[in-house]
Every structure is written in structure tokens, then in C-alpha cells.
Amino acid sequence: MAIDMPELVVTGTDLLGSSEIGLLNLRQVANVVQDAISEELMKKMGVGDVAGAIGRVVGASVVDGKYATVRGLSDRYTGTMLNGVRLPSADPRRRAVQVDLFPTGTVESVTVTKTFTPDLLGDFTGGGVDIRTKSIPDGLILSVSTSTEHDSLATGSTDFLTYRGGGVEFMAGAGAERDLPVPRDAQLPSLPRAHPDPTDQSLADAMFYEQFSNAFAPAMGVIPGEADANQGVSLVVGNSLDFQQGQKVGAIGAFTWSRKFDLYRGAVNNAARVSGPEDPIFLSKQREDNRGGEEVLYGILGGLVYQPTEDHEYGLNVIVNGSARDEARIQFQELGGTALELNQGLHYVERLVRSTQIHGRHKVDDMEGLVRAVNIEWILADSFSSQYEPDVRVFRNFLDTSSFTSTTPTNSTPPQNTRRIWRDVEEDNQLFKADMEWKLRGWTGEDIKVKADVYKDQTDRGYDQVSYTYQFNSRFCCDRRSEEYLFNRGTARYTGDDLWDLWTNVFTDPERIGMAGNVDAEGVADNQVIWYLQPLGIDVDYAGEQDIRAFYAMVDLPLSPNWTLTAGARRETTLLNVAPSRLDGFVEVIGVTALGSRFIELVPQEDAVADIDETSILPSV
């Protein structure tokens, strides 16, 4: 008797996929110590970027909210890759990649490798982080999600800190509005001496300083504001189509965006020093710290894959991640009695990382003889990273809390008290690598794997910075008894009504900056300049090039069902060139005497060029 039963479909989980179970299986069979976190787990944890995800990985942590470290080592010893491609870093002070730039909405998994093997780059001395973006789905997917968050310190707080003209835009485009308003190499005339009957040239020079100083945005300090609730949105769409003779085409697109506010008030910021090895720690500075920040983070992913057969695959990935953060900060330090030192900082920064990757995979199975299979994987990538910090503002002053009078610190120079900085860092990287793997028949039943690759990595970096500082013109004219004369002299300080009536609220008022606002008054020089802005003139730019060429060979040799020997070596050649430059053609370098003491000397910029040409053999067993 025959019984007609309904169709029975058996489905299973790909244990080598990017699910949490798949990543656990990969960790189990890996020949290195590694850990990973999947998209599935990142969603459950509610982390918004890769920095938050890495903080959940055993043995890994994140410094300053953006720099990945492995096993407690410095971030300079941790390499970061995107889909197996080394990422450029545009951080002006560190070589580490800022992993908070990668929103989890476009990420499939994050793998942290804790031991070195020859197939890893030579700078992975402490560990490596590999960020894998979403792969092509097996069928149609469409996912849309939104989120909102309430920050108990920031959301709706009337104590939020911001400044005039502060804030970020939807897609981090406010940086162009903060571009340097004057030519970078503008030649300023000599400051004219105030005179009751100035010459035409002296008056024109005074007008130049008036226009130059007022061309910059007026905000120099914090003001109260209000923060909205945090928001986020994510969209993922993809599909794959199967054709005759095993052909397959797939595509995926993803977009994620978030906006967050953060705030702390009354925090403690201490600076400590030690005079000698046996001396106790001495707190040299103890400050009350207050900071408000607003940040936008977005990520765009596009992927396309074509498989002419199951054994051959070609793909294209385009990844664009961007961020903009605006921060207002004020610190108070007690100096004794009724004296305080105030430090204010306004810091806007835009960051961008972009990578275009073309990759391929080819394999030949079921071969006769000793070699059972051959796998080839290659990738060609063009990546770009930038960090733009337009108009970073610093203002430092003393404040008498009994009279609410602010004065210029007497224990520092004008550049230490007021500064406005434009800093731009860009790094461009081109990379090619091809990996080959031969699977040989082993005596234990497990394959012997022999691997080798060729690697070429070219990086170009440009660093540009220009700084300005405010100076007070102490040369005055003319009637020392007039109210106008006394007002002009009095702009060197400010007396407010309360603690939060800050000097920065009025510092750039028209009558206080550039030419005096009462130059037409009796007893005041027509060319009288009060506070004025001038270039610092000591900024050092540089251009850098790095060329890395490498190849490796290694073997995974199963000795028994329970033991495998992994051994090999990597040969890596690094060519590095850094050429500094300054407007006057001279830069400061650190010299060392015959006795080992150090000193700073000014040398022509061509004598400060640094060149490195090193080849290293990096073995591993």
C-alpha cells in the first residue's frame, strides 16, 4: 500500500556561517587563539558601533571609546582590517584605526585574533581585529528599524553645554561652514602704533587687523543649551538570483544613521606626576570637569557578487562610514583663596573612512595525486581615511570668585591662553594581495594545508595644521583720563555679574576686538587696535609615504587526530618616508649629545626628512 505524504523539507544551519553558532565553531577549529562576536549577538547587546562590540570580546578592550586593544597592550600594537584589508588611519596622534566609526548596522561579525601567524601583517604584534561587513543573502531580505534612547544625564537637560554656532548636521557636513575664513599664507603687516594723527598706511594696517580678526566666528566659550533624545534608523535590503548552469548573482545595500547626545557635570579631572622612582604620586592639577557632546554616525554599504560556477566568485564591496562630533567643555581649578583657573574648549571634528574592494575566489577540487585541492583568493582595494578638525578653540583665564573678574593668566604665554586651530589629516591606501592554499593528502585523514601569498600595500598621508592666537595691544593713545581710553585699557579683563557670566561671552564683541569701538571719540587714536588675532607661525606640516611588500609561506601539518603543527615565516619590507615643512622653512628636531642628553634645535626642513628601509623575517611556530 502506498501513502501519499506531503512534501518534507529539512533545513539546517550553516555551521561555518556568521551566526553565533558558526563563529563558535570557527573558533573551535582555528589554529590560532581568537574570539568573535556576531551580528546576532550585537543586536541582543544593543551596541551601536564596533567599539561597543569589541568591548564585549574576551581579552579585548576599547580605549577612549575608539581605540581597540588586545590583551592590555597599547593600541599601536593592534592591527585593524575591513574584510581582510588593512585600514588607513587619519588619527593625527596615533596609528590606530578608530573603530567607533563603524556602525553595527552594516557589520556581520568582528573577529579578534590574539596570536600571530605568518598570514597576518607584521604590525599585528599584539593582536588583530577584522571587521566583516554584511554578506550577500541567500534570498530576498528587507529590514527597517528605528530606535530612540533617553540619556538620564543629557536628554532634556537645561544644563547641556554647547556654544554659539555649535551642533552637527544630518550627514556630517557642517565642517565646510567652519573652513578657514582667511588665506592660510596671508601676510600680516606690522601692528601699527596708535597715534592721534595716523598716516594713511598706519590706518590701513589697523583696518586690516580689524577685518582679519572679525573674519573668524565669534564664539570662544560655552553657553547653556538643551539636548534632544538619541535617535537611530537602519535599512538593509538584498537578494540573490540563481540562473542556469550554477550561475548566481547577489546584491546587498545597507544604510544606518544615529544621533546621540552626552553630558557630564562636576566630574573630576586630575593630573599627577612623580619626581623620582621612590617618591609618592603628587597631584599637580585637580579640576572640576564639565562636557557636553553631540555626535552623528552614519554607514553606507553596497555589495555585488557574481558566481559563474560554485567554484568561482567575483565581488565588489563599497563601504562609506562617516562621523561628526561637536563638543563644548569647561574646567575649573582652584588656585587658592577666591582664585580659579578656567579652561574652555570647543572642538568639532569630522571623520570619514571609505573603502572600495574588488575580490575573487577560485577553487579546484577532487584533483588526482598528492594535491587534492587548490584554493585561490585575491583582493584589490582602494581605501581612504580623513579627519578634519576646523576651528578648534581654546580659552584660558583666571577668575576671582569674589568680584567675578576675569584676567589673563600671568604664568603663561598668549598661545597657551587662546588658540584657534585648523587641522586636516588624510590617508590614502592602495592594496593588493593574493592567497593560495594547497590541500595535500595527509596520513591522519586530515588535509595538510600549505599556504602562501603576495602582498603590496601603498599608503600616502598628508597632515596640515595652522594655528592662531589672540594678542592684547598694550600700546594706547591718547587721553589717559578719558572714559574711552579707560575702556580700551579695561578690555584686558572682564567683570561679570556671576560665576557663569564668562569673559568668553563678550570677548569678541565688536567694541573689544580689532579696532576700538570708540575710535571717533575725543582723545582716542583713529588707528587704535585692542585685541587682535595673528598666526602662530610654528605649525609643522608633513607628507608621508609608506610602502609595504611581503610574502609568506606556512603549513598546517596534522601529526595525529589531536595534534597539528602550524609553522611558517613572513618576509616583510617596509619603506617609510616623512618630509616635514613649515612656512619659514625650518623645523624643530630633537638632538642627542655625546653624553646622551637631549636638546631641541632648529634645522632646515630638508635636513629633517626621515627615511626607513627595513626588511624583517617573522617566523612563527
Short mmCIF file of N, CA and C in Angstrom, two decimals, residues 58-116:
data_model
loop_
_atom_site.label_atom_id
_atom_site.label_comp_id
_atom_site.label_asym_id
_atom_site.label_seq_id
_atom_site.Cartn_x
_atom_site.Cartn_y
_atom_site.Cartn_z
N VAL A 58 36.22 38.75 24.89
CA VAL A 58 37.16 38.35 25.94
C VAL A 58 38.59 38.71 25.52
N GLY A 59 39.32 39.38 26.41
CA GLY A 59 40.71 39.73 26.13
C GLY A 59 40.89 40.99 25.33
N ALA A 60 39.80 41.65 24.93
CA ALA A 60 39.90 42.89 24.16
C ALA A 60 39.19 44.01 24.91
N SER A 61 39.62 45.22 24.67
CA SER A 61 39.00 46.38 25.30
C SER A 61 39.14 47.57 24.35
N VAL A 62 38.49 48.67 24.73
CA VAL A 62 38.50 49.87 23.90
C VAL A 62 38.94 51.05 24.75
N VAL A 63 39.92 51.81 24.27
CA VAL A 63 40.46 52.96 24.98
C VAL A 63 39.88 54.23 24.37
N ASP A 64 39.45 55.15 25.24
CA ASP A 64 38.88 56.43 24.80
C ASP A 64 37.67 56.26 23.89
N GLY A 65 37.02 55.10 23.99
CA GLY A 65 35.82 54.87 23.23
C GLY A 65 36.03 54.59 21.75
N LYS A 66 37.30 54.47 21.30
CA LYS A 66 37.50 54.31 19.85
C LYS A 66 38.72 53.47 19.46
N TYR A 67 39.66 53.21 20.37
CA TYR A 67 40.88 52.50 20.00
C TYR A 67 40.87 51.09 20.58
N ALA A 68 40.94 50.09 19.69
CA ALA A 68 40.90 48.70 20.12
C ALA A 68 42.26 48.28 20.67
N THR A 69 42.25 47.57 21.80
CA THR A 69 43.45 46.99 22.36
C THR A 69 43.19 45.51 22.65
N VAL A 70 44.24 44.71 22.55
CA VAL A 70 44.13 43.27 22.78
C VAL A 70 45.11 42.89 23.89
N ARG A 71 44.63 42.18 24.87
CA ARG A 71 45.43 41.69 25.98
C ARG A 71 46.14 42.80 26.73
N GLY A 72 45.54 43.99 26.78
CA GLY A 72 46.10 45.08 27.57
C GLY A 72 47.25 45.82 26.92
N LEU A 73 47.66 45.43 25.71
CA LEU A 73 48.76 46.12 25.04
C LEU A 73 48.27 47.42 24.42
N SER A 74 49.19 48.31 24.13
CA SER A 74 48.84 49.58 23.52
C SER A 74 48.16 49.37 22.17
N ASP A 75 47.29 50.33 21.80
CA ASP A 75 46.58 50.21 20.53
C ASP A 75 47.52 50.28 19.33
N ARG A 76 48.75 50.75 19.52
CA ARG A 76 49.70 50.79 18.40
C ARG A 76 50.12 49.38 17.97
N TYR A 77 49.89 48.39 18.83
CA TYR A 77 50.25 47.02 18.51
C TYR A 77 49.07 46.20 18.01
N THR A 78 47.96 46.86 17.74
CA THR A 78 46.76 46.17 17.27
C THR A 78 46.45 46.61 15.85
N GLY A 79 46.40 45.67 14.93
CA GLY A 79 46.06 45.97 13.55
C GLY A 79 44.57 45.82 13.32
N THR A 80 44.01 46.66 12.47
CA THR A 80 42.58 46.62 12.18
C THR A 80 42.37 46.45 10.68
N MET A 81 41.52 45.49 10.33
CA MET A 81 41.23 45.21 8.92
C MET A 81 39.73 45.27 8.68
N LEU A 82 39.38 45.55 7.44
CA LEU A 82 37.99 45.54 6.99
C LEU A 82 37.88 44.53 5.86
N ASN A 83 37.18 43.43 6.12
CA ASN A 83 37.08 42.33 5.15
C ASN A 83 38.47 41.82 4.73
N GLY A 84 39.39 41.75 5.70
CA GLY A 84 40.73 41.27 5.43
C GLY A 84 41.66 42.29 4.84
N VAL A 85 41.23 43.55 4.70
CA VAL A 85 42.04 44.62 4.11
C VAL A 85 42.45 45.59 5.22
N ARG A 86 43.75 45.91 5.29
CA ARG A 86 44.22 46.85 6.29
C ARG A 86 43.64 48.23 6.04
N LEU A 87 43.17 48.84 7.12
CA LEU A 87 42.53 50.14 7.01
C LEU A 87 43.53 51.26 7.27
N PRO A 88 43.46 52.37 6.52
CA PRO A 88 44.29 53.53 6.83
C PRO A 88 43.74 54.25 8.06
N SER A 89 44.61 54.98 8.74
CA SER A 89 44.20 55.74 9.92
C SER A 89 44.54 57.20 9.71
N ALA A 90 43.58 58.09 9.96
CA ALA A 90 43.81 59.51 9.83
C ALA A 90 43.91 60.18 11.19
N ASP A 91 44.14 59.41 12.22
CA ASP A 91 44.31 60.00 13.55
C ASP A 91 45.64 60.74 13.59
N PRO A 92 45.65 62.02 14.01
CA PRO A 92 46.89 62.79 13.97
C PRO A 92 47.92 62.36 15.01
N ARG A 93 47.51 61.63 16.04
CA ARG A 93 48.42 61.30 17.13
C ARG A 93 48.68 59.80 17.27
N ARG A 94 47.86 58.96 16.65
CA ARG A 94 48.02 57.51 16.80
C ARG A 94 47.90 56.85 15.43
N ARG A 95 48.51 55.69 15.32
CA ARG A 95 48.41 54.92 14.08
C ARG A 95 47.20 53.99 14.13
N ALA A 96 46.51 53.94 15.27
CA ALA A 96 45.39 53.02 15.43
C ALA A 96 44.17 53.52 14.66
N VAL A 97 43.38 52.57 14.16
CA VAL A 97 42.13 52.88 13.48
C VAL A 97 41.04 53.15 14.54
N GLN A 98 40.23 54.14 14.30
CA GLN A 98 39.15 54.48 15.23
C GLN A 98 37.94 53.60 14.91
N VAL A 99 37.75 52.56 15.72
CA VAL A 99 36.74 51.55 15.40
C VAL A 99 35.32 52.01 15.71
N ASP A 100 35.15 53.13 16.41
CA ASP A 100 33.79 53.63 16.64
C ASP A 100 33.19 54.23 15.38
N LEU A 101 33.99 54.30 14.30
CA LEU A 101 33.48 54.81 13.02
C LEU A 101 32.62 53.80 12.28
N PHE A 102 32.53 52.56 12.78
CA PHE A 102 31.82 51.50 12.06
C PHE A 102 30.54 51.14 12.79
N PRO A 103 29.39 51.61 12.28
CA PRO A 103 28.12 51.24 12.91
C PRO A 103 27.81 49.77 12.71
N THR A 104 27.19 49.15 13.71
CA THR A 104 26.91 47.72 13.64
C THR A 104 25.84 47.38 12.62
N GLY A 105 25.10 48.36 12.14
CA GLY A 105 24.05 48.08 11.16
C GLY A 105 24.57 47.56 9.84
N THR A 106 25.87 47.80 9.53
CA THR A 106 26.45 47.30 8.28
C THR A 106 27.48 46.20 8.53
N VAL A 107 27.58 45.72 9.77
CA VAL A 107 28.61 44.75 10.16
C VAL A 107 27.99 43.39 10.40
N GLU A 108 28.65 42.33 9.91
CA GLU A 108 28.19 40.96 10.09
C GLU A 108 28.88 40.29 11.26
N SER A 109 30.18 40.56 11.45
CA SER A 109 30.91 39.97 12.57
C SER A 109 32.18 40.74 12.81
N VAL A 110 32.73 40.59 14.00
CA VAL A 110 34.01 41.17 14.38
C VAL A 110 34.85 40.06 15.00
N THR A 111 36.01 39.79 14.42
CA THR A 111 36.89 38.73 14.91
C THR A 111 38.16 39.35 15.48
N VAL A 112 38.52 38.93 16.67
CA VAL A 112 39.74 39.40 17.34
C VAL A 112 40.73 38.24 17.41
N THR A 113 41.87 38.39 16.74
CA THR A 113 42.93 37.39 16.74
C THR A 113 44.00 37.79 17.74
N LYS A 114 44.41 36.82 18.58
CA LYS A 114 45.30 37.15 19.70
C LYS A 114 46.69 36.55 19.56
N THR A 115 46.93 35.76 18.54
CA THR A 115 48.26 35.21 18.31
C THR A 115 48.65 35.42 16.86
N PHE A 116 49.97 35.54 16.64
CA PHE A 116 50.47 35.85 15.30
C PHE A 116 50.71 34.58 14.50
#
